[in-house]
PDB file of C-alpha atoms in Angstrom:
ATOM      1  CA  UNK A 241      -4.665  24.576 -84.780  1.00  0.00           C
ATOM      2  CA  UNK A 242      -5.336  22.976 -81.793  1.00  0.00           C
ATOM      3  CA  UNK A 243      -8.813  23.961 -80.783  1.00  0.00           C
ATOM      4  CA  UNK A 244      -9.361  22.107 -77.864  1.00  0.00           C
ATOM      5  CA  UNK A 245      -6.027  24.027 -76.382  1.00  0.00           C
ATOM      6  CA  UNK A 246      -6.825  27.540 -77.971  1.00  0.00           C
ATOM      7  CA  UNK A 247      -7.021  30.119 -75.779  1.00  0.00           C
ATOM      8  CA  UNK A 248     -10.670  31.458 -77.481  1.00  0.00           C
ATOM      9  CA  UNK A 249     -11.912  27.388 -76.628  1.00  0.00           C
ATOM     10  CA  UNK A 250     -10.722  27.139 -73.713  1.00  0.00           C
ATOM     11  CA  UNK A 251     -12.416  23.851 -72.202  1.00  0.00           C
ATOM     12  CA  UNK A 252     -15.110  24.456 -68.993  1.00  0.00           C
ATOM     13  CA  UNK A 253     -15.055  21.747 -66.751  1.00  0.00           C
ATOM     14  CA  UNK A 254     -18.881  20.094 -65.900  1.00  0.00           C
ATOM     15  CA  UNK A 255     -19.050  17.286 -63.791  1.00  0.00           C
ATOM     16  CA  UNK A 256     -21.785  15.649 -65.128  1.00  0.00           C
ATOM     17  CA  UNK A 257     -22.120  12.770 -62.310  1.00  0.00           C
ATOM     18  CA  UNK A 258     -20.815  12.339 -58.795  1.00  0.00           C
ATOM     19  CA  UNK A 259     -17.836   9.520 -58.689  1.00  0.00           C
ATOM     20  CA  UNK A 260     -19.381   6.740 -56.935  1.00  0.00           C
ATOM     21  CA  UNK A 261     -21.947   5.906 -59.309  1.00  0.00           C
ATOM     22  CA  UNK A 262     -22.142   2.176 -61.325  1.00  0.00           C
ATOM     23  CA  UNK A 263     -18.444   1.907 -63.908  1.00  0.00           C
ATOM     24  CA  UNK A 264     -20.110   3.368 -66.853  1.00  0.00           C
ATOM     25  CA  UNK A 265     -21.342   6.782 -65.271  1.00  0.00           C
ATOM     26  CA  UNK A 266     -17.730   7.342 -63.713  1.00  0.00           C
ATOM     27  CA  UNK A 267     -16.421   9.941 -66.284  1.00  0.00           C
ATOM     28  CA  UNK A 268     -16.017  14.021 -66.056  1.00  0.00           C
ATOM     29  CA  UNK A 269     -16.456  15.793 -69.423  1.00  0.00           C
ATOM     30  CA  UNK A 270     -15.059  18.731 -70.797  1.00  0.00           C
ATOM     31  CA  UNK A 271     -17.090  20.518 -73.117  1.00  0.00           C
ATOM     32  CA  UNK A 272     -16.645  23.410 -75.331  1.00  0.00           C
ATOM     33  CA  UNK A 273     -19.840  25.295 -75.388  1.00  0.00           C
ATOM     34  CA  UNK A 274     -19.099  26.950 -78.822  1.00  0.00           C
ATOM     35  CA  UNK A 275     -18.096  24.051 -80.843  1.00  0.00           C
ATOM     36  CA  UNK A 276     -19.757  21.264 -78.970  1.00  0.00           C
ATOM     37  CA  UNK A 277     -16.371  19.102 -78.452  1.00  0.00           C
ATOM     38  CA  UNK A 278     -16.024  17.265 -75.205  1.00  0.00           C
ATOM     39  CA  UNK A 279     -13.365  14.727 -74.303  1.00  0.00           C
ATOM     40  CA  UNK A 280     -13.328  12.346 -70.426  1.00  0.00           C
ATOM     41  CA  UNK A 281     -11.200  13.714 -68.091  1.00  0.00           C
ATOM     42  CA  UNK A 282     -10.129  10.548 -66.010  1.00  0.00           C
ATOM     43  CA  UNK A 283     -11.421  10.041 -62.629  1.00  0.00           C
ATOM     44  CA  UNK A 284      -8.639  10.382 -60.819  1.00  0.00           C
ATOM     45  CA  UNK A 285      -5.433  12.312 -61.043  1.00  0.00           C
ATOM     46  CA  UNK A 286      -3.055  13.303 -58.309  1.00  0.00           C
ATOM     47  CA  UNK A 287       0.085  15.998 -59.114  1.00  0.00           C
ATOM     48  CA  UNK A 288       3.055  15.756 -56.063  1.00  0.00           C
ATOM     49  CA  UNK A 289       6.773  16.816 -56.415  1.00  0.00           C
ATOM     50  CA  UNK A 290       8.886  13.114 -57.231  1.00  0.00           C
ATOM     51  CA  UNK A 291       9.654  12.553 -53.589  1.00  0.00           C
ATOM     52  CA  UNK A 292       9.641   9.458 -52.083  1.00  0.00           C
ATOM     53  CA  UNK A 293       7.690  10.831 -49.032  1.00  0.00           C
ATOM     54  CA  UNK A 294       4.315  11.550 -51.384  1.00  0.00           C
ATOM     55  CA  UNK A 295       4.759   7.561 -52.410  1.00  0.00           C
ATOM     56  CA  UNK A 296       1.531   7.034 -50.049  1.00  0.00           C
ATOM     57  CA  UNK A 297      -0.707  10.061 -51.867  1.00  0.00           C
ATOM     58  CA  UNK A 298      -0.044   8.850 -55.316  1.00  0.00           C
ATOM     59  CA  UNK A 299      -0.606   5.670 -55.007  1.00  0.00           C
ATOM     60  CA  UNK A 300      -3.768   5.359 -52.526  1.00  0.00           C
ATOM     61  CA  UNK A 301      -6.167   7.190 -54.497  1.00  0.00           C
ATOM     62  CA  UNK A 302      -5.507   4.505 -57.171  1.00  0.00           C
ATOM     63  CA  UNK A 303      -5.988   1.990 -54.872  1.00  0.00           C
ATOM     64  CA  UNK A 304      -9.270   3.016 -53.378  1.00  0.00           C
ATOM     65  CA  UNK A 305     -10.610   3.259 -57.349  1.00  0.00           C
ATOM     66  CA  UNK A 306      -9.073  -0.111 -58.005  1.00  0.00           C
ATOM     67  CA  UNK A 307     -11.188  -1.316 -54.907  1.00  0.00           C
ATOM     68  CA  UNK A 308     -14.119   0.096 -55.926  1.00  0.00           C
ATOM     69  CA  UNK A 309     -14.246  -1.581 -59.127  1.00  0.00           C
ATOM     70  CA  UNK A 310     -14.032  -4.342 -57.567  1.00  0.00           C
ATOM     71  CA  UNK A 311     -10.248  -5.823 -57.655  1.00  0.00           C
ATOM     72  CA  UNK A 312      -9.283  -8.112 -55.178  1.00  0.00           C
ATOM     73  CA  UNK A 313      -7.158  -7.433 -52.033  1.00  0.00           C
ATOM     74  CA  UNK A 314      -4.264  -9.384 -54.061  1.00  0.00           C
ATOM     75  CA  UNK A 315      -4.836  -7.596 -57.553  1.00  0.00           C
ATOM     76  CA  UNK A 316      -5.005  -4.453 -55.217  1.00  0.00           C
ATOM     77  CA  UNK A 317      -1.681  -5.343 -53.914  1.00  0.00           C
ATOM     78  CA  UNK A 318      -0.173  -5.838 -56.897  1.00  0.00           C
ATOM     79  CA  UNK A 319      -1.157  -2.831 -58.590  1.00  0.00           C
ATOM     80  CA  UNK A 320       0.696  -0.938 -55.399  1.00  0.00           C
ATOM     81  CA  UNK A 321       3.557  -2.511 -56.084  1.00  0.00           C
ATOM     82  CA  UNK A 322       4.036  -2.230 -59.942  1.00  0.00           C
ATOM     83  CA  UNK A 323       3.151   1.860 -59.274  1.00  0.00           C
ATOM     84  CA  UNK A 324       5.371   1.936 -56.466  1.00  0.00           C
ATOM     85  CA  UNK A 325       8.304   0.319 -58.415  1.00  0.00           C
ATOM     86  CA  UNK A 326       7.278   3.281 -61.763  1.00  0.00           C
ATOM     87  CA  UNK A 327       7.042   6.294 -59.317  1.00  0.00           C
ATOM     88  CA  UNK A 328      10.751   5.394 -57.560  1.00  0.00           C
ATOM     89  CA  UNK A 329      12.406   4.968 -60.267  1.00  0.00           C
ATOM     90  CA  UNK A 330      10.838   8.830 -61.078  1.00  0.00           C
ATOM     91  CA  UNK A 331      11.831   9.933 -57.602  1.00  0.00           C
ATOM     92  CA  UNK A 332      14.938   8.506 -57.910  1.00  0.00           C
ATOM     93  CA  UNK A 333      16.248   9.064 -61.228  1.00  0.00           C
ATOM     94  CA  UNK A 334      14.245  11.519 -63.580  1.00  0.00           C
ATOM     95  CA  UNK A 335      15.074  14.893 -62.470  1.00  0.00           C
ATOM     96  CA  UNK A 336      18.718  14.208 -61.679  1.00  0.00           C
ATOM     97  CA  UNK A 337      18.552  15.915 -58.441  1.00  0.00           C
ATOM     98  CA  UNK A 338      16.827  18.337 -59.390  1.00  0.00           C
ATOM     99  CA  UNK A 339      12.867  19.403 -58.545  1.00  0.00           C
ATOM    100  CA  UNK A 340      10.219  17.699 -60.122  1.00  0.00           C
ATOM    101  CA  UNK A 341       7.050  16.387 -60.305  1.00  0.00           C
ATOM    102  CA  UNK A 342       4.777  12.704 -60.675  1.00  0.00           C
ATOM    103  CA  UNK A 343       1.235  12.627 -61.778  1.00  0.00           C
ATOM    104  CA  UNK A 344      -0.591   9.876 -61.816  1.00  0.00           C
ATOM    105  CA  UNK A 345      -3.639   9.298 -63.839  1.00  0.00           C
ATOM    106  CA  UNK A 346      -6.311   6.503 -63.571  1.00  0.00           C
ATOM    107  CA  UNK A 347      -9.390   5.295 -65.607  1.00  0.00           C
ATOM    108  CA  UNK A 348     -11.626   1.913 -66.469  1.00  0.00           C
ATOM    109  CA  UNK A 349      -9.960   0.218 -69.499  1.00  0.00           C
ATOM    110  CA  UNK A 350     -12.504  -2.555 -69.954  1.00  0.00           C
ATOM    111  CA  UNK A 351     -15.752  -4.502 -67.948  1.00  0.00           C
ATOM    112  CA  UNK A 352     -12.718  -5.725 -65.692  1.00  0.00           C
ATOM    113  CA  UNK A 353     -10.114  -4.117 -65.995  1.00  0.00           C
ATOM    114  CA  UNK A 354      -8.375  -0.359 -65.363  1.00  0.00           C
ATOM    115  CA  UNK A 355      -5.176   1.695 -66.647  1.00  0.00           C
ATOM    116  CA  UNK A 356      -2.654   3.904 -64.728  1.00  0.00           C
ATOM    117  CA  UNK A 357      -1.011   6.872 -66.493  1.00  0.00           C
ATOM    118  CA  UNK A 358       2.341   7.582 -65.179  1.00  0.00           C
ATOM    119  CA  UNK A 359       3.688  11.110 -66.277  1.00  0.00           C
ATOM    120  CA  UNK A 360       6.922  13.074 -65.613  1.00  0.00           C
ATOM    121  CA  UNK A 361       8.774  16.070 -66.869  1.00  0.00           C
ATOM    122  CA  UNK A 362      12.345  14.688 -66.729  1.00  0.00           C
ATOM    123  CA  UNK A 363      15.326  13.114 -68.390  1.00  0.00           C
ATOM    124  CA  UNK A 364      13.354  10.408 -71.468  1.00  0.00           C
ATOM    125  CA  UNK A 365      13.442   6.912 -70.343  1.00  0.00           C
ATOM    126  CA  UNK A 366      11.748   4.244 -71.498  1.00  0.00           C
ATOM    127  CA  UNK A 367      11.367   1.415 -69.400  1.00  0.00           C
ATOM    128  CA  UNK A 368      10.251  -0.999 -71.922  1.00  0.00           C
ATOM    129  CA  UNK A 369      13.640  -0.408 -73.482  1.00  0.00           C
ATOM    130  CA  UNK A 370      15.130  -2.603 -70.522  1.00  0.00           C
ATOM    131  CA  UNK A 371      14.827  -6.355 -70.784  1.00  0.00           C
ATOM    132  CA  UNK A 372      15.513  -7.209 -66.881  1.00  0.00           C
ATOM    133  CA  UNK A 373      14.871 -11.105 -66.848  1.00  0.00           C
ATOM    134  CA  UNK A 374      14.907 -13.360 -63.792  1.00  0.00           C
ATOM    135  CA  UNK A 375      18.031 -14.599 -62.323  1.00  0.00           C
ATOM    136  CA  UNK A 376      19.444 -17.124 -60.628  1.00  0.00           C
ATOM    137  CA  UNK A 377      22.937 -15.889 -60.188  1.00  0.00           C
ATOM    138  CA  UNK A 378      24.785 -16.577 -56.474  1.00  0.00           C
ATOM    139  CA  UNK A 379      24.054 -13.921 -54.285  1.00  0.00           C
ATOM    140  CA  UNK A 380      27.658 -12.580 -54.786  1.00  0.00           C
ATOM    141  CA  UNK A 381      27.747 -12.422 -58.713  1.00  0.00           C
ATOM    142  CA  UNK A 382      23.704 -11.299 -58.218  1.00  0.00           C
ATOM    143  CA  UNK A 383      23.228  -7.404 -59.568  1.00  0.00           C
ATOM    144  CA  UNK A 384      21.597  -5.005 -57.337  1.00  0.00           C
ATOM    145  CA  UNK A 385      19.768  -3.348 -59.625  1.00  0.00           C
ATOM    146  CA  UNK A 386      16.952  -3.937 -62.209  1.00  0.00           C
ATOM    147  CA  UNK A 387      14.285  -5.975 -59.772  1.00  0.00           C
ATOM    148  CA  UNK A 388      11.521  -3.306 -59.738  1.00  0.00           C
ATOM    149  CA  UNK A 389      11.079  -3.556 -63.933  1.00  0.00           C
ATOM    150  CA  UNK A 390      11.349  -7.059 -63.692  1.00  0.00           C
ATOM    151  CA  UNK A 391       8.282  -6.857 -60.844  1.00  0.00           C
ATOM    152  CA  UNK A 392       6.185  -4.306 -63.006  1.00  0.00           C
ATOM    153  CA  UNK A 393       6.621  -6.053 -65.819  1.00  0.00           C
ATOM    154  CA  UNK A 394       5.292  -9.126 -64.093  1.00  0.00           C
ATOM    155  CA  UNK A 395       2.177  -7.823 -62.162  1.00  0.00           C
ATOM    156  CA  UNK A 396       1.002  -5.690 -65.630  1.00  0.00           C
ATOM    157  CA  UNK A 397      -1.130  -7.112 -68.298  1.00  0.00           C
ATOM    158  CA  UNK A 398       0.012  -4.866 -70.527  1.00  0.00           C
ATOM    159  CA  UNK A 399       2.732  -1.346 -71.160  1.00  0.00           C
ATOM    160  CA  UNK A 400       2.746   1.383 -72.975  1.00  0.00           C
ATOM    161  CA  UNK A 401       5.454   4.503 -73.237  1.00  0.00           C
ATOM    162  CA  UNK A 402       5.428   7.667 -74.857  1.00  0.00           C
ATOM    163  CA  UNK A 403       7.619  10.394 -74.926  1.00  0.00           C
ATOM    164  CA  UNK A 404       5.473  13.336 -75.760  1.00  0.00           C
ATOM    165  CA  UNK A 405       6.388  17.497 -75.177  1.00  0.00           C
ATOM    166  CA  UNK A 406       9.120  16.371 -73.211  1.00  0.00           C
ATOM    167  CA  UNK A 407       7.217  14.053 -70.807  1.00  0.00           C
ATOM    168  CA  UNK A 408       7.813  10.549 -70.136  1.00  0.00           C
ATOM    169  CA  UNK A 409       4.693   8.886 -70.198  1.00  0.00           C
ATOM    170  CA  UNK A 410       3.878   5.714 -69.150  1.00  0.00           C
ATOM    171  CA  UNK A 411       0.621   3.214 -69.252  1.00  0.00           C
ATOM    172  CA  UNK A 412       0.004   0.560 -67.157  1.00  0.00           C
ATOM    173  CA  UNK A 413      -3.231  -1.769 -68.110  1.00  0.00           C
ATOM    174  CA  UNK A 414      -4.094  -4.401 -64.859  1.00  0.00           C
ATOM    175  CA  UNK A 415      -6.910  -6.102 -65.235  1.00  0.00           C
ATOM    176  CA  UNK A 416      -8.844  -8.026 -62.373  1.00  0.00           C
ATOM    177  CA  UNK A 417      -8.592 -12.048 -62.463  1.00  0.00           C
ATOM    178  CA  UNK A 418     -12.291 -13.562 -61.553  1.00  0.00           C
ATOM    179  CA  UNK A 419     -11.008 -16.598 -61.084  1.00  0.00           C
ATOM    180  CA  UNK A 420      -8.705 -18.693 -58.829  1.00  0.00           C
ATOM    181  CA  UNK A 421      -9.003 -16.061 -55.897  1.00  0.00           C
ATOM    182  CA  UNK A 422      -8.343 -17.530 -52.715  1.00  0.00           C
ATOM    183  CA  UNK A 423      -9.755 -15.990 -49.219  1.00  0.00           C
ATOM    184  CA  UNK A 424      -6.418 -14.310 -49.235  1.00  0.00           C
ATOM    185  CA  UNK A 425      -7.071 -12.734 -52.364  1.00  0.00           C
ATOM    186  CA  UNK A 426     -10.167 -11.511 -51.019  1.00  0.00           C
ATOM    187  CA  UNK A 427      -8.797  -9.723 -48.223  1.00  0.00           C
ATOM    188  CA  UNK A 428     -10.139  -6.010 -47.149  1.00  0.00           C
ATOM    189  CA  UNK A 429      -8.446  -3.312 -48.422  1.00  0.00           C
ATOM    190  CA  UNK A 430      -5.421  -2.343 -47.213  1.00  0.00           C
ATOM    191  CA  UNK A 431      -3.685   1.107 -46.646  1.00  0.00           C
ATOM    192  CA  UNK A 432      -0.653   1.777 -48.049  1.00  0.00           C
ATOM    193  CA  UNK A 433       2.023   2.618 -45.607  1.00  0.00           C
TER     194      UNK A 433
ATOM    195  CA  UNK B  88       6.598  -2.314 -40.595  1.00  0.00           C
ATOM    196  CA  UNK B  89       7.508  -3.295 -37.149  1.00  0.00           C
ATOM    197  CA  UNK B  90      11.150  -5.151 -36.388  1.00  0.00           C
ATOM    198  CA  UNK B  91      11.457  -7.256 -33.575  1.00  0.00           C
ATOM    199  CA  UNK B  92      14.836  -9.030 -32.609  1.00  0.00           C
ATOM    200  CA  UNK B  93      15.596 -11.913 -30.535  1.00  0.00           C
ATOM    201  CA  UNK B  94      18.935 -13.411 -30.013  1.00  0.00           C
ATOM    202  CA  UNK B  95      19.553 -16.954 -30.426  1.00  0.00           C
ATOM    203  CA  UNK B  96      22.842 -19.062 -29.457  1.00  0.00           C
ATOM    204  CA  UNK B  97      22.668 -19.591 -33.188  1.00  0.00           C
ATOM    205  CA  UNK B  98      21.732 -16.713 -34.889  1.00  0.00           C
ATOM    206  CA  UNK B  99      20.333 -13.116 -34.569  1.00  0.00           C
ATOM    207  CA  UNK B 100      16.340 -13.855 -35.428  1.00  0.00           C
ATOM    208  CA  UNK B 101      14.911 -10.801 -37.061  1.00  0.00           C
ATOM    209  CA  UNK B 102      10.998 -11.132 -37.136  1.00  0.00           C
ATOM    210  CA  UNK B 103       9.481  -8.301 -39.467  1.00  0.00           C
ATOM    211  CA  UNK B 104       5.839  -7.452 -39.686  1.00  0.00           C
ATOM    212  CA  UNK B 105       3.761  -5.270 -42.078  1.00  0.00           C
ATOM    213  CA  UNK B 106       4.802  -3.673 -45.254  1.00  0.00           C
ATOM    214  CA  UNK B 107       8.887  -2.751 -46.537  1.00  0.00           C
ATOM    215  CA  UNK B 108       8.506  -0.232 -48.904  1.00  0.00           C
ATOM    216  CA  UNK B 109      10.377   3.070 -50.512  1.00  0.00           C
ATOM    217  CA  UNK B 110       9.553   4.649 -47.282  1.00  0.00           C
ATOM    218  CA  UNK B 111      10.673   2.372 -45.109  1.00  0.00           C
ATOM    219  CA  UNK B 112      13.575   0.253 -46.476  1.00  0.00           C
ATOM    220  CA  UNK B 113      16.429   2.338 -45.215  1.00  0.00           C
ATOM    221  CA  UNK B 114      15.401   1.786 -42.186  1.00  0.00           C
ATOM    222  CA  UNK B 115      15.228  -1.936 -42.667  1.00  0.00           C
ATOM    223  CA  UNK B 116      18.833  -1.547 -44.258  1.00  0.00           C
ATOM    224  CA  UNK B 117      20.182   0.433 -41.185  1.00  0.00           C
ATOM    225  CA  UNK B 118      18.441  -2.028 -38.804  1.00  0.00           C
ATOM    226  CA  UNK B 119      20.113  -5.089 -40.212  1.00  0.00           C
ATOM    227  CA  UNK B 120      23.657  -3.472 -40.589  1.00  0.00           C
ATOM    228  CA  UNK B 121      23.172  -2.801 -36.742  1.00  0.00           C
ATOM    229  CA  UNK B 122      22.554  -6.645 -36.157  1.00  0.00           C
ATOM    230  CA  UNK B 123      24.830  -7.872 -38.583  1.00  0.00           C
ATOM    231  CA  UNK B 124      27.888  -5.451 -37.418  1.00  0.00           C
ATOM    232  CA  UNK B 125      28.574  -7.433 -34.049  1.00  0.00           C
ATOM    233  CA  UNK B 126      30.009 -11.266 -33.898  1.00  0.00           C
ATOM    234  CA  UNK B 127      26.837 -12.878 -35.231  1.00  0.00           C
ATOM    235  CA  UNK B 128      27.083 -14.335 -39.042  1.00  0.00           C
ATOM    236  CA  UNK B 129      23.709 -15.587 -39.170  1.00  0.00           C
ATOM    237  CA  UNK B 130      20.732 -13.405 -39.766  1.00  0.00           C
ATOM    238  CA  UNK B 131      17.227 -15.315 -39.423  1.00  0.00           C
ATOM    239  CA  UNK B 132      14.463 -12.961 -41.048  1.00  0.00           C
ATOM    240  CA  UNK B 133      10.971 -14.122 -39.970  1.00  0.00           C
ATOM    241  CA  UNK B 134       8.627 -12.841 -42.432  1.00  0.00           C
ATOM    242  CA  UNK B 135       5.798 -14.973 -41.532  1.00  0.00           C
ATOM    243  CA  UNK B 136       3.590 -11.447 -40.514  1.00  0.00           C
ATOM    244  CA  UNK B 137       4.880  -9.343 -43.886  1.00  0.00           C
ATOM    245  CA  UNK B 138       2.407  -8.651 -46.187  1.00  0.00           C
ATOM    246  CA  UNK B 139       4.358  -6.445 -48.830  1.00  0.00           C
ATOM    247  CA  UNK B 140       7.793  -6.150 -50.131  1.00  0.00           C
ATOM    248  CA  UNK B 141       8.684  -4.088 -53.262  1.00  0.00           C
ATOM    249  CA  UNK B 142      12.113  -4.554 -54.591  1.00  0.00           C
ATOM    250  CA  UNK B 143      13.625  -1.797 -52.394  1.00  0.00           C
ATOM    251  CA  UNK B 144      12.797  -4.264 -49.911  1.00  0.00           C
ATOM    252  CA  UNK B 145      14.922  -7.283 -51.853  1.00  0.00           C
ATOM    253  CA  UNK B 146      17.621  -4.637 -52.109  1.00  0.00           C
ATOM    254  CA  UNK B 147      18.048  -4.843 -48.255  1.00  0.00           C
ATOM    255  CA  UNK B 148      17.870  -8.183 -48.037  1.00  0.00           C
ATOM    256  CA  UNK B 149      20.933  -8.355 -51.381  1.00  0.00           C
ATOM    257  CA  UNK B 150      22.797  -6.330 -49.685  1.00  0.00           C
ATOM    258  CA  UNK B 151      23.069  -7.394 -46.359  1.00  0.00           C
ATOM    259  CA  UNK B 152      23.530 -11.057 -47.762  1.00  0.00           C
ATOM    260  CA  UNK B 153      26.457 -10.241 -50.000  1.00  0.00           C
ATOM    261  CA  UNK B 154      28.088  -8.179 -46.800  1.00  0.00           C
ATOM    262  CA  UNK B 155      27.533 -11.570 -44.931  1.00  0.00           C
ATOM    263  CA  UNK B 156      28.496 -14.011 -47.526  1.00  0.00           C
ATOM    264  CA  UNK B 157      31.891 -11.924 -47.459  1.00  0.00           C
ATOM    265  CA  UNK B 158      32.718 -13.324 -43.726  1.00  0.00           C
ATOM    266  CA  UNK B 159      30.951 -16.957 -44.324  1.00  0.00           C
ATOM    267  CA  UNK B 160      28.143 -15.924 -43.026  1.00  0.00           C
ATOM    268  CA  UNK B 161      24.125 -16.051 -43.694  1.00  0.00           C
ATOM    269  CA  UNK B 162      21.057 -15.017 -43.922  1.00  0.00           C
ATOM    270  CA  UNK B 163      17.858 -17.040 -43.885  1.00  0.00           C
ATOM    271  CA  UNK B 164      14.721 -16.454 -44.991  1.00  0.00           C
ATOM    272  CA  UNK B 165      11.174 -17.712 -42.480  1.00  0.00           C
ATOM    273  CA  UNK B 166       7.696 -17.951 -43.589  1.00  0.00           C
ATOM    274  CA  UNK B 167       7.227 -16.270 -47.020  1.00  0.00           C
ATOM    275  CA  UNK B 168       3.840 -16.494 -47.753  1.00  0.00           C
ATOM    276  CA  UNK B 169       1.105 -14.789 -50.602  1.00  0.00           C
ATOM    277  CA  UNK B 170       2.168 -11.790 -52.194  1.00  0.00           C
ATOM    278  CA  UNK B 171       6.152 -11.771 -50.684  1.00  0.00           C
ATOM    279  CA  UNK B 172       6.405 -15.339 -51.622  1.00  0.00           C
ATOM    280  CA  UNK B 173       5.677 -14.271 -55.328  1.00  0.00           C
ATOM    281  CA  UNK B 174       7.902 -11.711 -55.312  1.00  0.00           C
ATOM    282  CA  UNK B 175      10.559 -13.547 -53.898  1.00  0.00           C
ATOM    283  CA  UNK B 176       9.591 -16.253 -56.518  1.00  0.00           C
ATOM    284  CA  UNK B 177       9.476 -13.841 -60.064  1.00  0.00           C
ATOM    285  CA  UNK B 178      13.019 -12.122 -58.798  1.00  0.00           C
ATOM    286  CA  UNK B 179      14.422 -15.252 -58.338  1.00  0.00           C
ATOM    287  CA  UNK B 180      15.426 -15.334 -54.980  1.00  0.00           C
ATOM    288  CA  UNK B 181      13.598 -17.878 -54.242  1.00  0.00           C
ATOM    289  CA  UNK B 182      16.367 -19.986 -55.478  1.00  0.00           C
ATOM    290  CA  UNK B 183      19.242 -18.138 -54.059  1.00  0.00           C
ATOM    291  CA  UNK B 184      18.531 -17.850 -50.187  1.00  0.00           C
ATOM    292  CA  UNK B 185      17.750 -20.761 -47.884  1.00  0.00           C
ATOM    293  CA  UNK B 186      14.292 -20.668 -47.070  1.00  0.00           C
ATOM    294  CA  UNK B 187      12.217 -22.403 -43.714  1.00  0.00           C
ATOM    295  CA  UNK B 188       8.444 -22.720 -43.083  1.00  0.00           C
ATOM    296  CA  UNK B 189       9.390 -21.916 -39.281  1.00  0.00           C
ATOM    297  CA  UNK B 190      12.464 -20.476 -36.911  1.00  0.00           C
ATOM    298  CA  UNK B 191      13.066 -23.487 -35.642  1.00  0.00           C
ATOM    299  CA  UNK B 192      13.477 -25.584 -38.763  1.00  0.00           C
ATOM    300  CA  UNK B 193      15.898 -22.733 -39.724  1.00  0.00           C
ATOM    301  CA  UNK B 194      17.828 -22.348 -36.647  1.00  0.00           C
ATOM    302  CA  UNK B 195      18.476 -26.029 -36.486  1.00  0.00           C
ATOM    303  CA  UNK B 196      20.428 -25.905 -40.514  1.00  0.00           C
ATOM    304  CA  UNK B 197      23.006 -23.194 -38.820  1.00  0.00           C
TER     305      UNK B 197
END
């Protein structure tokens, strides 16, 4: 039995520490009073229907975390582009048509570096299943298709899928480069939009 | 993103500033097939002032290229710089599409 999920256990929510506090503190738990088991609920998770209008509310929270830990303007818009190019392809091709939903989940990984959960409730896919590679084919012979893996791929340090009680879910590790950042790189945050 | 258009004796020269994204790229698409729908077989796309492209943004550009290449005709690329440089550079269209550092080193290869 699942105790954590049992309806006699269910799990009460404490926020132990407001957000904006140094990287270590940044972490709700949920406790079980009874048994005395907690697990971190991530700092940030946003829940809209797969539409390509609520591209801008799932992806700026992440943003605004990424930028408070510190990332660079460039890492920053890199990391909008790689979740961009995962939540389309959910928008556009996971439900079928049909009604749906995107959450997006994200948490520190490491001193520098964060992960992005990526969930939906539609058809399996896994992206790491597709080996899109750079091309140089003429424009006429070139595919349409295929560039946003190829740029996710690129911008992440690191991917992980699972398909798990029928959700698709995805795990994007970025970290942020120290070095090499150029007064571009640097630049203020940025809205999305 | 912003689209502003001038017309050249050349070319149409399409200079686009901000960000092409999911949200926007249609428009970009129907913006372009508006331009490119009339006599002109050159498109110039300034992108000296855009600071993001995804690949529904590429998509435009493919598109509109291989409807262009069909009747001889063009499009090139202006002032890629930082992040849309990169991308143009990992997708590999860097080496497909002619690309400037200014309009009028463009406008004076058509």
């Amino acid at each position: 039995m699942d105790i954590g999920n049992s309806l006699f256990f269910q799990p009460v929510l404490i926020q132990i520490k407001p957000w904006r506090r140094s990287g270590k503190e940044r972490k709700n738990i949920k406790t079980n009073h009874f048994l005395g088991i907690y697990q971190e609920v991530l700092p940030v998770k946003v829940q809209k229907p797969a539409k390509i209008d609520n591209l801008a509310a799932l992806i700026e929270p992440v943003s605004a975390f990424a930028k408070e830990l510190g990332f660079s303007g460039k890492r920053i818009t890199q990391i909008e582009l790689i979740l961009e190019e995962a939540l389309v392809n959910i928008c556009e091709h996971a439900y079928e048509g049909k009604d749906g939903v995107a959450i997006v989940e994200v948490g520190e990984n490491s001193e520098n570096g964060l992960f992005i959960r990526v969930v939906d409730h539609g058809i399996p896919f896994n992206l790491l299943a597709f080996q899109e590679k750079k091309s140089t084919d003429p424009i006429a012979e070139r595919k349409i298709g295929g560039l946003g893996i190829l740029l996710l791929k690129h911008f992440t340090d690191n991917l992980h899928y699972i398909r798990e009680d029928n959700k698709n879910i995805l795990t994007l590790f970025v970290t942020s480069p120290k070095e090499g950042l150029s007064k571009e790189d640097n630049a203020p945050y940025r809205k999305f939009g | 993103m912003e689209i502003n258009v001038r017309h050249d004796k050349k070319a149409v020269v399409a200079s686009i500033t901000g960000k092409v994204d999911a949200t926007n790229a249609m428009e970009m698409e129907k913006r372009f097939e508006e331009l490119t729908n009339g006599q002109g077989n050159i498109l110039v796309v300034n992108m000296k002032d855009l600071h993001y492209i995804s690949s529904a943004g590429l998509r435009v550009i493919l598109i509109i290229s291989k409807k262009l290449k069909k009747r001889k005709g063009d499009i090139l690329l202006v002032g890629l710089r930082g992040s849309v440089k990169e991308v143009f550079e990992i997708s590999g269209f860097d080496s497909i599409y002619k690309i400037f550092d200014t309009e009028e080193a463009a406008l004076a290869h058509v």
